[in-house]
Coordinates of C-alpha atoms in Angstrom, one line a residue:
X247 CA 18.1 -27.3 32.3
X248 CA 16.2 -24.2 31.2
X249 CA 16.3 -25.6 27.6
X250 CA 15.5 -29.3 28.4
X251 CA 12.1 -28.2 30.0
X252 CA 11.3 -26.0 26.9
X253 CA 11.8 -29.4 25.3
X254 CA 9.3 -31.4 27.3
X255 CA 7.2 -28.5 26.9
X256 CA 7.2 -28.5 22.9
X257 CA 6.8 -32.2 22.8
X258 CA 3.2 -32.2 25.3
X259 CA 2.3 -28.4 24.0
X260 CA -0.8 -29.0 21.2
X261 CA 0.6 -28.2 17.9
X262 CA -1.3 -24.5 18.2
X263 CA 1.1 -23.3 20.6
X264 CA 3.9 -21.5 20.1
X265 CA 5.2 -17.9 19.8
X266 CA 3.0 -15.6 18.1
X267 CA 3.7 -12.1 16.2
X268 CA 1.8 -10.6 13.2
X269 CA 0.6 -13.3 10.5
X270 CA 3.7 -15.3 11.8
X271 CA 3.3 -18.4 14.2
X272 CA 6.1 -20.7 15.2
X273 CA 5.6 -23.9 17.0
X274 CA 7.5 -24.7 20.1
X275 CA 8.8 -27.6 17.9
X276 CA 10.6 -25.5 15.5
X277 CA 11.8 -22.9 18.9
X278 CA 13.3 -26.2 20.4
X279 CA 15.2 -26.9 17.1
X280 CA 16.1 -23.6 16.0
X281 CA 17.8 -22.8 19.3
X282 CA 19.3 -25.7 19.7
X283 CA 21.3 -25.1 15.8
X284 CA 22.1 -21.8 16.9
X285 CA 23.5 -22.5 20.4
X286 CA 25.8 -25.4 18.3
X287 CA 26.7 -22.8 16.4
X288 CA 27.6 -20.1 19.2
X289 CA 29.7 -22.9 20.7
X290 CA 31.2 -23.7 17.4
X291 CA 32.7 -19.9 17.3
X292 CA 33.8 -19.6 20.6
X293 CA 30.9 -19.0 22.5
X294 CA 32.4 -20.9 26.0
X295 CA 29.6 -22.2 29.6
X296 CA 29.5 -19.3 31.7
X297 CA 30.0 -16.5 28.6
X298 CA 27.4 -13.7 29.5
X299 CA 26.0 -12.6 25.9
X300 CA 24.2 -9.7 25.6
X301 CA 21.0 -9.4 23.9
X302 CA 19.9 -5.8 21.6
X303 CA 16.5 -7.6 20.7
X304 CA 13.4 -6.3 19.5
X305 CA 10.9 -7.7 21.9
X306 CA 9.7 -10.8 19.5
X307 CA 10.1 -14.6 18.9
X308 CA 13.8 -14.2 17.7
X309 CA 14.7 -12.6 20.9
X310 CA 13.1 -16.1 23.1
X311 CA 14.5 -18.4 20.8
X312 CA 17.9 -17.1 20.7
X313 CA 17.7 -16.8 24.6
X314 CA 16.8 -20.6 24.4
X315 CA 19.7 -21.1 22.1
X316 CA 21.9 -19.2 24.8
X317 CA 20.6 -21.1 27.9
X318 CA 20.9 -24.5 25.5
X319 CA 24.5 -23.8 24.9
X320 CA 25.7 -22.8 28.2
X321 CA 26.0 -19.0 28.4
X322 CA 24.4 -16.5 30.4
X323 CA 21.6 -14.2 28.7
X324 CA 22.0 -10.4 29.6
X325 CA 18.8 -8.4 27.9
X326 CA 20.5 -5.1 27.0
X327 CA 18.1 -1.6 26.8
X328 CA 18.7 -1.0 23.1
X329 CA 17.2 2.5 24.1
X330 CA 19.4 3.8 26.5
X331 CA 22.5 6.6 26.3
X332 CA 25.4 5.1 24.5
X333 CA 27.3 6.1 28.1
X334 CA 24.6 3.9 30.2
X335 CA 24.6 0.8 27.9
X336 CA 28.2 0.5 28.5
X337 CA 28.3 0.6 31.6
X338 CA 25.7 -1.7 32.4
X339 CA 27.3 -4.7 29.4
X340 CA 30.7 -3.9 31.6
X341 CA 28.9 -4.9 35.3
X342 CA 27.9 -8.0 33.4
X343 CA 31.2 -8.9 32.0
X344 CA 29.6 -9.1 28.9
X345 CA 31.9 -10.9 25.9
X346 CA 29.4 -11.4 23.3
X347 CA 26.7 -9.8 21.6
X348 CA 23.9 -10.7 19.4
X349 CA 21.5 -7.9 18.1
X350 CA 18.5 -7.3 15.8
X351 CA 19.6 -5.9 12.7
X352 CA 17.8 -2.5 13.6
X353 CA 20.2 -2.4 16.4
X354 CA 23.0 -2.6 14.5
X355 CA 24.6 0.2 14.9
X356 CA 24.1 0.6 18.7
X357 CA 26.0 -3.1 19.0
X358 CA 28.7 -2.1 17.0
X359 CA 29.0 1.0 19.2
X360 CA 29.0 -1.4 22.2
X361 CA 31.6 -3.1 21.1
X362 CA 33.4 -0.7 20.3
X363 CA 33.2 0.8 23.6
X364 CA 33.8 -2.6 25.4
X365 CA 36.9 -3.6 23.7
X366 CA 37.5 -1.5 20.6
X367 CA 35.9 -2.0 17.0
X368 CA 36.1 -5.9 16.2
X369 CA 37.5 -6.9 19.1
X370 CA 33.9 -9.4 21.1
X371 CA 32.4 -11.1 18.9
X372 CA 29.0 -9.6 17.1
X373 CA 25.9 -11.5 15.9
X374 CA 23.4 -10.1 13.5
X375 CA 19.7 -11.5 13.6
X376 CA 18.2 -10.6 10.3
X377 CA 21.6 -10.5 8.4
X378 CA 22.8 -13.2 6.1
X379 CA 26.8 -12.9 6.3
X380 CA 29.2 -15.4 8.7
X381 CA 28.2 -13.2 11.5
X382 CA 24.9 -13.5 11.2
X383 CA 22.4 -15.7 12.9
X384 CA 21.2 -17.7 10.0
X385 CA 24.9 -18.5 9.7
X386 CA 24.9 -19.9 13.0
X387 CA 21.6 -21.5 12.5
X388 CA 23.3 -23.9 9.5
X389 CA 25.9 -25.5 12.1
X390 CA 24.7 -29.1 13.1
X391 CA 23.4 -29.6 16.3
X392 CA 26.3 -31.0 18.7
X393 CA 28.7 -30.2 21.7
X394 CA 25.7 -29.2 24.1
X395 CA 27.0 -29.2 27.3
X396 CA 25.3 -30.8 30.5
X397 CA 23.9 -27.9 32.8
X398 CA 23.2 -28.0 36.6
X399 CA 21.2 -26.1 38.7
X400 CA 24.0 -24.0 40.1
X401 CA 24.8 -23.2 36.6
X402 CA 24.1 -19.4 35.6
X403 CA 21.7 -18.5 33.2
X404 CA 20.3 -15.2 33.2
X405 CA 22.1 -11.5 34.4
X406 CA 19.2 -9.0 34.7
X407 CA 19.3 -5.7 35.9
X408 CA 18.0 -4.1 38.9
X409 CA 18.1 -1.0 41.1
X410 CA 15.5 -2.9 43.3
X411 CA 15.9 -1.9 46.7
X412 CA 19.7 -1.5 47.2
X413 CA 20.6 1.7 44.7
X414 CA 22.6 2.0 41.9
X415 CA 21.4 -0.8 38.8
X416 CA 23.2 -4.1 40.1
X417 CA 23.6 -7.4 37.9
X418 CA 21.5 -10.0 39.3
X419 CA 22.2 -13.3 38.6
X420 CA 20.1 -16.5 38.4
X421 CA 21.0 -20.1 37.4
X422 CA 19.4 -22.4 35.7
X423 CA 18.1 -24.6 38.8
X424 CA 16.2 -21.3 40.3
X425 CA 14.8 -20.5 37.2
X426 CA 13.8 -23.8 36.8
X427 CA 12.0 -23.7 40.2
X428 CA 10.3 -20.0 39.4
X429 CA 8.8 -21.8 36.2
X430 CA 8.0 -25.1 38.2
X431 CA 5.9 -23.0 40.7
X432 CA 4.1 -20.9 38.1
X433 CA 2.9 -24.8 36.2
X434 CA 1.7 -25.7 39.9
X435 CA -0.5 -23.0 40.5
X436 CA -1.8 -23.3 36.8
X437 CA -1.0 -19.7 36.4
X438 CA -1.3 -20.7 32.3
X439 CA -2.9 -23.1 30.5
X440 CA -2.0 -24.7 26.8
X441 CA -4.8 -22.8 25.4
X442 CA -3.9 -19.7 26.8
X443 CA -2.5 -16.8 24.5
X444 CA -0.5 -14.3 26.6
X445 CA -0.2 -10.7 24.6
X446 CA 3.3 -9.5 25.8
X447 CA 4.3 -5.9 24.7
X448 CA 6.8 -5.1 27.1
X449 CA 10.4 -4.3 26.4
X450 CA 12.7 -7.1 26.0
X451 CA 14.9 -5.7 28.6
X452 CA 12.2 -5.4 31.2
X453 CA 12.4 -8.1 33.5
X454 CA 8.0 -8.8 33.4
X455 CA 8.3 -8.7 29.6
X456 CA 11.1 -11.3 29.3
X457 CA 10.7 -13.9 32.1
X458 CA 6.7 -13.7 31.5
X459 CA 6.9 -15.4 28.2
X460 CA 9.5 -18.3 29.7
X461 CA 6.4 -19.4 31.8
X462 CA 3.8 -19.6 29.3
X463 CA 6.2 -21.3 27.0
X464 CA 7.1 -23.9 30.4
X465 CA 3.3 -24.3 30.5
X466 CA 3.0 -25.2 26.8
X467 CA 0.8 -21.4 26.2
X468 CA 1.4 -19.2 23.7
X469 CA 2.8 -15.6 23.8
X470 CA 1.3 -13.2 21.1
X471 CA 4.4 -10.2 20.6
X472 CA 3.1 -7.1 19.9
X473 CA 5.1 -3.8 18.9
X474 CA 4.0 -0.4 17.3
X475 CA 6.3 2.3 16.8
X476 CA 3.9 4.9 17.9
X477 CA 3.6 5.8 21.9
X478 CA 1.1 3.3 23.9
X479 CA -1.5 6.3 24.6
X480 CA -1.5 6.6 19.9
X481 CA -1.6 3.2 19.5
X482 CA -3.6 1.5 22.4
X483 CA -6.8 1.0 20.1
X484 CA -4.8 -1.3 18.2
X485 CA -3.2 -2.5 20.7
X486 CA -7.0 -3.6 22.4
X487 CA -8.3 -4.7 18.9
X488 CA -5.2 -7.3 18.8
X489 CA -6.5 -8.5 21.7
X490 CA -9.9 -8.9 20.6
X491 CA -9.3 -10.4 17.2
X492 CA -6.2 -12.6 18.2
X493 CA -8.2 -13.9 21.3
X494 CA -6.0 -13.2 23.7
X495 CA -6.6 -14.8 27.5
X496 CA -4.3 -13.5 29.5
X497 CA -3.1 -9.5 29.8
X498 CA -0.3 -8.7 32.2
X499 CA 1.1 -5.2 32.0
X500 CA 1.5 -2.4 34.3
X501 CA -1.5 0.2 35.8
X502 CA -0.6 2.8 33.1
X503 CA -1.5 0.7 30.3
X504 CA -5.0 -0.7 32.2
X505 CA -5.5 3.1 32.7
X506 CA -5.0 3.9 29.3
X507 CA -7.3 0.7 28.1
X508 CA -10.3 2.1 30.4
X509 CA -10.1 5.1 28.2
X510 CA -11.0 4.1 25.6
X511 CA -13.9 5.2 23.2
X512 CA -13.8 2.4 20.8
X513 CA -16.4 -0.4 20.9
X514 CA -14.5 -3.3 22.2
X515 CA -14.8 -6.2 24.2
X516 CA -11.9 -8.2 25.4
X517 CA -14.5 -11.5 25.5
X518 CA -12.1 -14.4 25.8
X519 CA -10.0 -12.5 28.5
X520 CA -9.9 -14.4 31.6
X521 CA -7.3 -12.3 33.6
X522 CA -5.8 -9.3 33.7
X523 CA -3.2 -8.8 36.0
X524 CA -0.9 -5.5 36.8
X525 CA 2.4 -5.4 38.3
X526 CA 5.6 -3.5 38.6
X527 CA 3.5 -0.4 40.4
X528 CA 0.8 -0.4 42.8
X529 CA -2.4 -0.6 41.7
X530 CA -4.6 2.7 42.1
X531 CA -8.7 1.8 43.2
X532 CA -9.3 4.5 40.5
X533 CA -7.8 2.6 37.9
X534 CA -9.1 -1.0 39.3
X535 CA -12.7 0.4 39.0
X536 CA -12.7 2.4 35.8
X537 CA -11.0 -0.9 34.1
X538 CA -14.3 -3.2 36.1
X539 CA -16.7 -0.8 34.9
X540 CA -15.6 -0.6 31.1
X541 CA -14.6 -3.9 30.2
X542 CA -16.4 -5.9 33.6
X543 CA -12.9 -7.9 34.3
X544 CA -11.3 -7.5 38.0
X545 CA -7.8 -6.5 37.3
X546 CA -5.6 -8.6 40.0
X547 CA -1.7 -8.0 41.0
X548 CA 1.3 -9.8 41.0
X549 CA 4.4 -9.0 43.1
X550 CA 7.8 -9.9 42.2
X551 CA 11.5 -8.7 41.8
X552 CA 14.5 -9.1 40.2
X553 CA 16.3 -10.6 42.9
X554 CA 13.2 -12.7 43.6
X555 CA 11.3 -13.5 40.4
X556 CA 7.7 -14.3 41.8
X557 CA 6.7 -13.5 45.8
X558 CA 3.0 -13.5 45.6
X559 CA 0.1 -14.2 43.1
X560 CA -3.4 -13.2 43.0
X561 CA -4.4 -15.6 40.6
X562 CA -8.0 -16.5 41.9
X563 CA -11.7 -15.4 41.0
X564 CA -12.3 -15.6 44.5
X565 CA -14.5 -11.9 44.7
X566 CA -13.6 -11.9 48.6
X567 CA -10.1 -11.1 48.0
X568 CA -9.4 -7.4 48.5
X569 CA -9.1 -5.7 45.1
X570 CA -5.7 -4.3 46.7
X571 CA -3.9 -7.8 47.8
X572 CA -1.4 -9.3 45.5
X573 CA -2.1 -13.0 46.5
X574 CA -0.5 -15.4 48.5
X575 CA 3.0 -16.1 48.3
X576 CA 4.3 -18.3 45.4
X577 CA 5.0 -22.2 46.3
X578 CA 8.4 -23.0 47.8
X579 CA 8.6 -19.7 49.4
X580 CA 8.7 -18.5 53.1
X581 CA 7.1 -15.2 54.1
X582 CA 7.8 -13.3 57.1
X583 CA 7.2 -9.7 58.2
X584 CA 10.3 -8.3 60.1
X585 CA 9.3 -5.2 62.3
X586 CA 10.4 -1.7 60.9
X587 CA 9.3 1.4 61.6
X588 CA 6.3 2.7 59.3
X589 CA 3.4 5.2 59.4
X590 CA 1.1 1.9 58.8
X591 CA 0.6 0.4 61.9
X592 CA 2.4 -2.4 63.8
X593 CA 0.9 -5.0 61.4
X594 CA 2.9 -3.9 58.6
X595 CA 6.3 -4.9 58.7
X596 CA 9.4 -4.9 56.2
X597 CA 8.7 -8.0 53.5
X598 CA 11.4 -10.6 53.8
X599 CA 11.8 -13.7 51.8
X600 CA 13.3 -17.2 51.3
X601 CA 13.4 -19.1 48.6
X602 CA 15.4 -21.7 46.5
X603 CA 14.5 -19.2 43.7
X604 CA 15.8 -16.3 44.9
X605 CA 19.4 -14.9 43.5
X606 CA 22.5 -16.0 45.8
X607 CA 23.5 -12.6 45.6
X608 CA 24.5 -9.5 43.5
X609 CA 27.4 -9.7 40.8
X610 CA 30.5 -8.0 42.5
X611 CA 28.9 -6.3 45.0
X612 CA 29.9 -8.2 48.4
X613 CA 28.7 -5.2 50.6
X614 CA 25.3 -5.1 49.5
X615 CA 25.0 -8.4 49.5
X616 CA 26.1 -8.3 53.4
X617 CA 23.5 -6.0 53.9
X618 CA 20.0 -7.5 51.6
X619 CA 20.8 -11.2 51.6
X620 CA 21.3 -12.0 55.3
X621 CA 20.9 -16.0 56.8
X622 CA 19.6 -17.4 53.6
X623 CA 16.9 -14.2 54.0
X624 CA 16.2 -11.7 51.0
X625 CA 15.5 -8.2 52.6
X626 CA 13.1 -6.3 50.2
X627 CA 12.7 -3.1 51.1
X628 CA 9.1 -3.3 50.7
X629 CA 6.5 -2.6 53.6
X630 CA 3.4 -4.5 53.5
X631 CA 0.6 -7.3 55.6
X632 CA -0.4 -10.6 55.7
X633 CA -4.4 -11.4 56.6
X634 CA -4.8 -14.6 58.7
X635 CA -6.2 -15.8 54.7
X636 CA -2.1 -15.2 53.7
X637 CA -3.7 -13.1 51.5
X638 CA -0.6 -10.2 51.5
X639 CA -0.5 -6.2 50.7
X640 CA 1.8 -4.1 50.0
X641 CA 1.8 -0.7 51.4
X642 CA 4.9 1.3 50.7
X643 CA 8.7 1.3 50.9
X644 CA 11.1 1.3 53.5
X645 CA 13.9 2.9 50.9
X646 CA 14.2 5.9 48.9
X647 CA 13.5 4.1 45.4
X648 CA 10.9 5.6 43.4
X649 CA 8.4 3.4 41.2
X650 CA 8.2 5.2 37.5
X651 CA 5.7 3.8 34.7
X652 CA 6.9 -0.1 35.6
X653 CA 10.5 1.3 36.8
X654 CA 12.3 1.2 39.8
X655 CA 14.6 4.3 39.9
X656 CA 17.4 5.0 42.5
X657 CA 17.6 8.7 43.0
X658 CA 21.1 8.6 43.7
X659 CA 22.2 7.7 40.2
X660 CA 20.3 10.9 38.6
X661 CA 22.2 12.9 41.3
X662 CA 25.3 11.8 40.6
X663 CA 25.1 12.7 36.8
X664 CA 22.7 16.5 37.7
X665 CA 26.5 16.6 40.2
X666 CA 28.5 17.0 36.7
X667 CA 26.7 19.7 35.8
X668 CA 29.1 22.7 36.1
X669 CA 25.9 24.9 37.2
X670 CA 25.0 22.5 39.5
X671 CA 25.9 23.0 43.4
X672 CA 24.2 20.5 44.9
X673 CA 21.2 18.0 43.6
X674 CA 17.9 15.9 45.5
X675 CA 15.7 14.2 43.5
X676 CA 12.1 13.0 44.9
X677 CA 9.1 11.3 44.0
X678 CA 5.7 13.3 43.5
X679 CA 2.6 12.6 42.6
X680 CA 1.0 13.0 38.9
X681 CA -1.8 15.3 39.3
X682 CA -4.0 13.1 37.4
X683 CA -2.7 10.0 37.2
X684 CA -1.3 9.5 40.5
X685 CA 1.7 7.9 39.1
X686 CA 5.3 8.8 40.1
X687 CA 7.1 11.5 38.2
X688 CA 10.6 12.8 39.1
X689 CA 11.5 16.5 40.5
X690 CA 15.2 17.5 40.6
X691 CA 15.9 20.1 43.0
X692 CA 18.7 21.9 42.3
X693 CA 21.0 24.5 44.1
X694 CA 22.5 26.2 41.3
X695 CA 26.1 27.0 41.2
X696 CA 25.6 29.3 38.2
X697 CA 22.9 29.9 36.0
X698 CA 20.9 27.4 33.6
X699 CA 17.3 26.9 32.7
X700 CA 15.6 23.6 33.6
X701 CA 15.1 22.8 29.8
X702 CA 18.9 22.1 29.7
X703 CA 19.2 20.7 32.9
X704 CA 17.1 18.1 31.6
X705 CA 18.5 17.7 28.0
X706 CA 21.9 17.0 30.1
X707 CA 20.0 14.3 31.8
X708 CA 18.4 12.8 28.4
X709 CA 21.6 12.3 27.3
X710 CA 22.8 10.9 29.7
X711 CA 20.3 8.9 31.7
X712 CA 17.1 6.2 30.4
X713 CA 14.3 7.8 29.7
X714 CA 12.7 6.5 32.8
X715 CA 15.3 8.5 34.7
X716 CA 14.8 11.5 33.6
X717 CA 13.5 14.4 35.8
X718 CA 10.2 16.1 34.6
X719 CA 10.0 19.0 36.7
X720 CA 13.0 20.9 37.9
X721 CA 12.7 23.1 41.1
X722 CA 15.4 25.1 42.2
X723 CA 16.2 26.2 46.0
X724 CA 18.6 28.4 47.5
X725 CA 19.2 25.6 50.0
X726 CA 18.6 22.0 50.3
X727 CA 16.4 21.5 54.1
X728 CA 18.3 19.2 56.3
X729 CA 18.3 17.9 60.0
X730 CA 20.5 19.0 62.8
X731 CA 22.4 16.2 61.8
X732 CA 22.9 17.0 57.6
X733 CA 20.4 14.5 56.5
X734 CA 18.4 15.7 53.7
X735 CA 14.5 16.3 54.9
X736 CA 13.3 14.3 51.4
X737 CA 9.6 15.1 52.7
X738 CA 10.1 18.9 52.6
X739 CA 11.1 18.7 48.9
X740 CA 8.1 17.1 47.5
X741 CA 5.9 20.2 49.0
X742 CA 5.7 23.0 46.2
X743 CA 7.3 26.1 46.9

């Protein structure tokens, strides 16, 4: 399904639209018939309906078009970090069942590690893109197109990760028929249009980056890849010159990169922008303003998860809405506000959805799925309000997850690895505040059990744990404060000491 609409899309899309990355331009034309040789290919050396195949993708054109090729053929695409700890990676491919892999050439070396660590050296079949052997892509790429299956909408199509608002990272499934109806919604709002050029620099991992450039390509737009090896905060002056000489239209990306942008001392102007629009972390007014003032665009917000894919758009110029709403909810979707108790007020209530979009539940994990996806209902942890407009805002959450550059962590998971540590007696991780950014950064607090230095503390995690995950600061206590009851006072740890 997910492949037949990229199809419709390619044949109405005007022949400059496509998939964008340096001097190189590919028309949707050539996507549509590149994936569909590869997926004959994958099913042509094994590659079954309902095989989840993971991904080890540069962000780039190769890693849409072979996740068309996958969708085309029947499997389920699983985006893999390429950059996290050899121990992580293989835990997350095993939750995912996964029994194929395809990887950039780059990435070699980490797939054939996966593999390894999977089944053993050899043992699930491994795709190279950029290589030229029988395992290759190009190799699959020569097969003639035949054998594509007939797909449904309860057919799966995508595994992504997500710590959302449950805990530990969970697979989260989505067929083809919600995707379908995410992409449908985002065409009816006219959230892109065929003359738009996205810029998209997110991983390919990261559930914004990847399911971002499926819309634009539903809507017959164009996605312009960008990638730099250097940090964002190095290279964001090239980063806002792409923009400006590649005429970019639409910028979605989260408040640290706007941040970063409004810094900046070159002379640019982003002239053919016509939104910019932050997600994954709340908006700061500080960063909303300084981005107005430099480059006089109002940055809007978009809300969405994993589980979800879009709740709410803010995709209008109307200067009325608050700067801090994320929009209305998306089309096909029913939003409610369950009581819960907040320091808000009693208008702000726990954000619950329906939707024929939403996930039917979490991969192997019955008991949270008893407890998040009740009568049809997805329970999102999120606190926020609705204005008689619909217009909604978030406000906080009702969980202990904590938001990091675009991230959602689960403290629990950096706990249970600080708990291996043999100088560790007893671990709590919290949320604070950057000084001057404002943005989330992790403290470990840490009962020691014999004595360490925070440097290692937080090598041990490194090596262990995403970058995202790994504590900045670490604090150590003689004891961890706690209620009559043994509940751990979180509050009391984020005070400095």
């Amino acid at each position: 399904m997910i492949y037949d609409r990229l199809v419709a899309a390619a044949e109405q899309a005007p022949s400059t639209s496509g998939l964008r990355q340096g001097e190189s331009f590919i028309p949707y034309r050539k996507v549509v018939d590149r994936s569909a040789h590869i997926a004959s290919g994958l099913i042509a050396r094994g590659v079954a309906k309902g095989t989840p195949v993971g991904l080890l993708m540069i962000n780039g054109p190769e890693l849409l078009t072979l996740a068309y090729a996958l969708f085309a053929a029947g499997a389920v695409v699983v985006p893999l970090n390429a950059q996290a700890p050899r121990q992580e990676l293989a835990a997350t491919a095993r939750k995912a069942h996964v029994a194929a892999v395809i990887a950039s050439l780059p990435y070699a070396e980490v797939a054939e590690m996966l593999v390894a660590d999977l089944a053993g050296p050899g043992r699930l079949p491994l795709f190279l893109s950029g290589g030229s052997d029988d395992n290759s892509v190009a190799a699959l790429e020569r097969y003639s197109i035949a054998g594509l299956p007939q797909l449904g909408p309860d057919d799966a199509a995508l595994y992504m990760f997500s710590s959302g608002s449950t805990g530990i990272p969970k697979v989260v499934p989505h067929t083809h028929g919600e995707m379908d109806i995410d992409m449908q919604g985002a065409i009816e709002t006219s959230r892109h249009q065929p003359d738009d050029i996205m810029i998209n620099m997110m991983p390919g991992s990261h559930a914004m980056g990847f399911l971002s450039a499926t819309h634009v390509a539903a809507a017959g737009a164009s996605t312009l890849y960008w990638h730099d090896p250097q940090p964002f905060m190095l290279s964001k002056g090239r980063f806002a010159n792409a923009i400006e000489t590649e005429g970019v239209t639409i910028l979605m990306g989260v408040p640290f990169m706007f941040d970063a942008l409004a810094g900046l001392k070159d002379e640019v102007s982003f002239r053919r922008l016509r939104r910019a629009q932050s997600a994954g972390v709340a908006l700061r007014k500080e960063t909303y303003d300084r981005f107005l003032e430099r480059f006089g665009i109002r940055l809007t917000q978009a809300y969405g998860s994993t589980e979800c894919l879009s709740i709410a758009i803010n995709d209008g110029d109307d200067p009325d809405v608050p700067w801090d709403s994320v929009g209305v909810p998306a089309p096909r979707l029913t939003f409610e506000l369950e009581p819960a108790e907040n320091p808000f007020g009693p208008e702000c209530g726990e954000i619950v959805v329906s939707s024929p979009a939403i996930t039917k539940g979490y991969l192997d994990a019955p008991e949270v799925n008893a407890r998040t996806l009740r009568d049809g209902k997805f329970y999102t942890g999120d606190l926020g309000t609705q204005s008689k407009e619909g217009y909604v805002t978030i406000k906080g959450r009702s969980k202990l997850i904590i938001e990091v550059a675009g991230h959602k962590v689960d403290p629990f998971e950096i706990e249970e690895v600080l708990g291996t540590h043999p100088a560790v007696a007893e671990a709590v991780v919290v949320g604070i505040p950057d000084a001057r950014t404002g943005e989330q950064k992790l403290k470990a607090v840490i009962v020691r059990a014999a004595e360490e230095n925070p440097d290692a503390l937080i090598r041990y995690c490194r090596e262990r744990l995403a970058s995202q995950k790994v504590p900045s600061i670490v604090e150590f206590r003689d004891e961890i404060p706690k209620s009559a009851t043994g509940k751990i006072l979180r509050g009391k740890l984020m005070e400095a000491v």
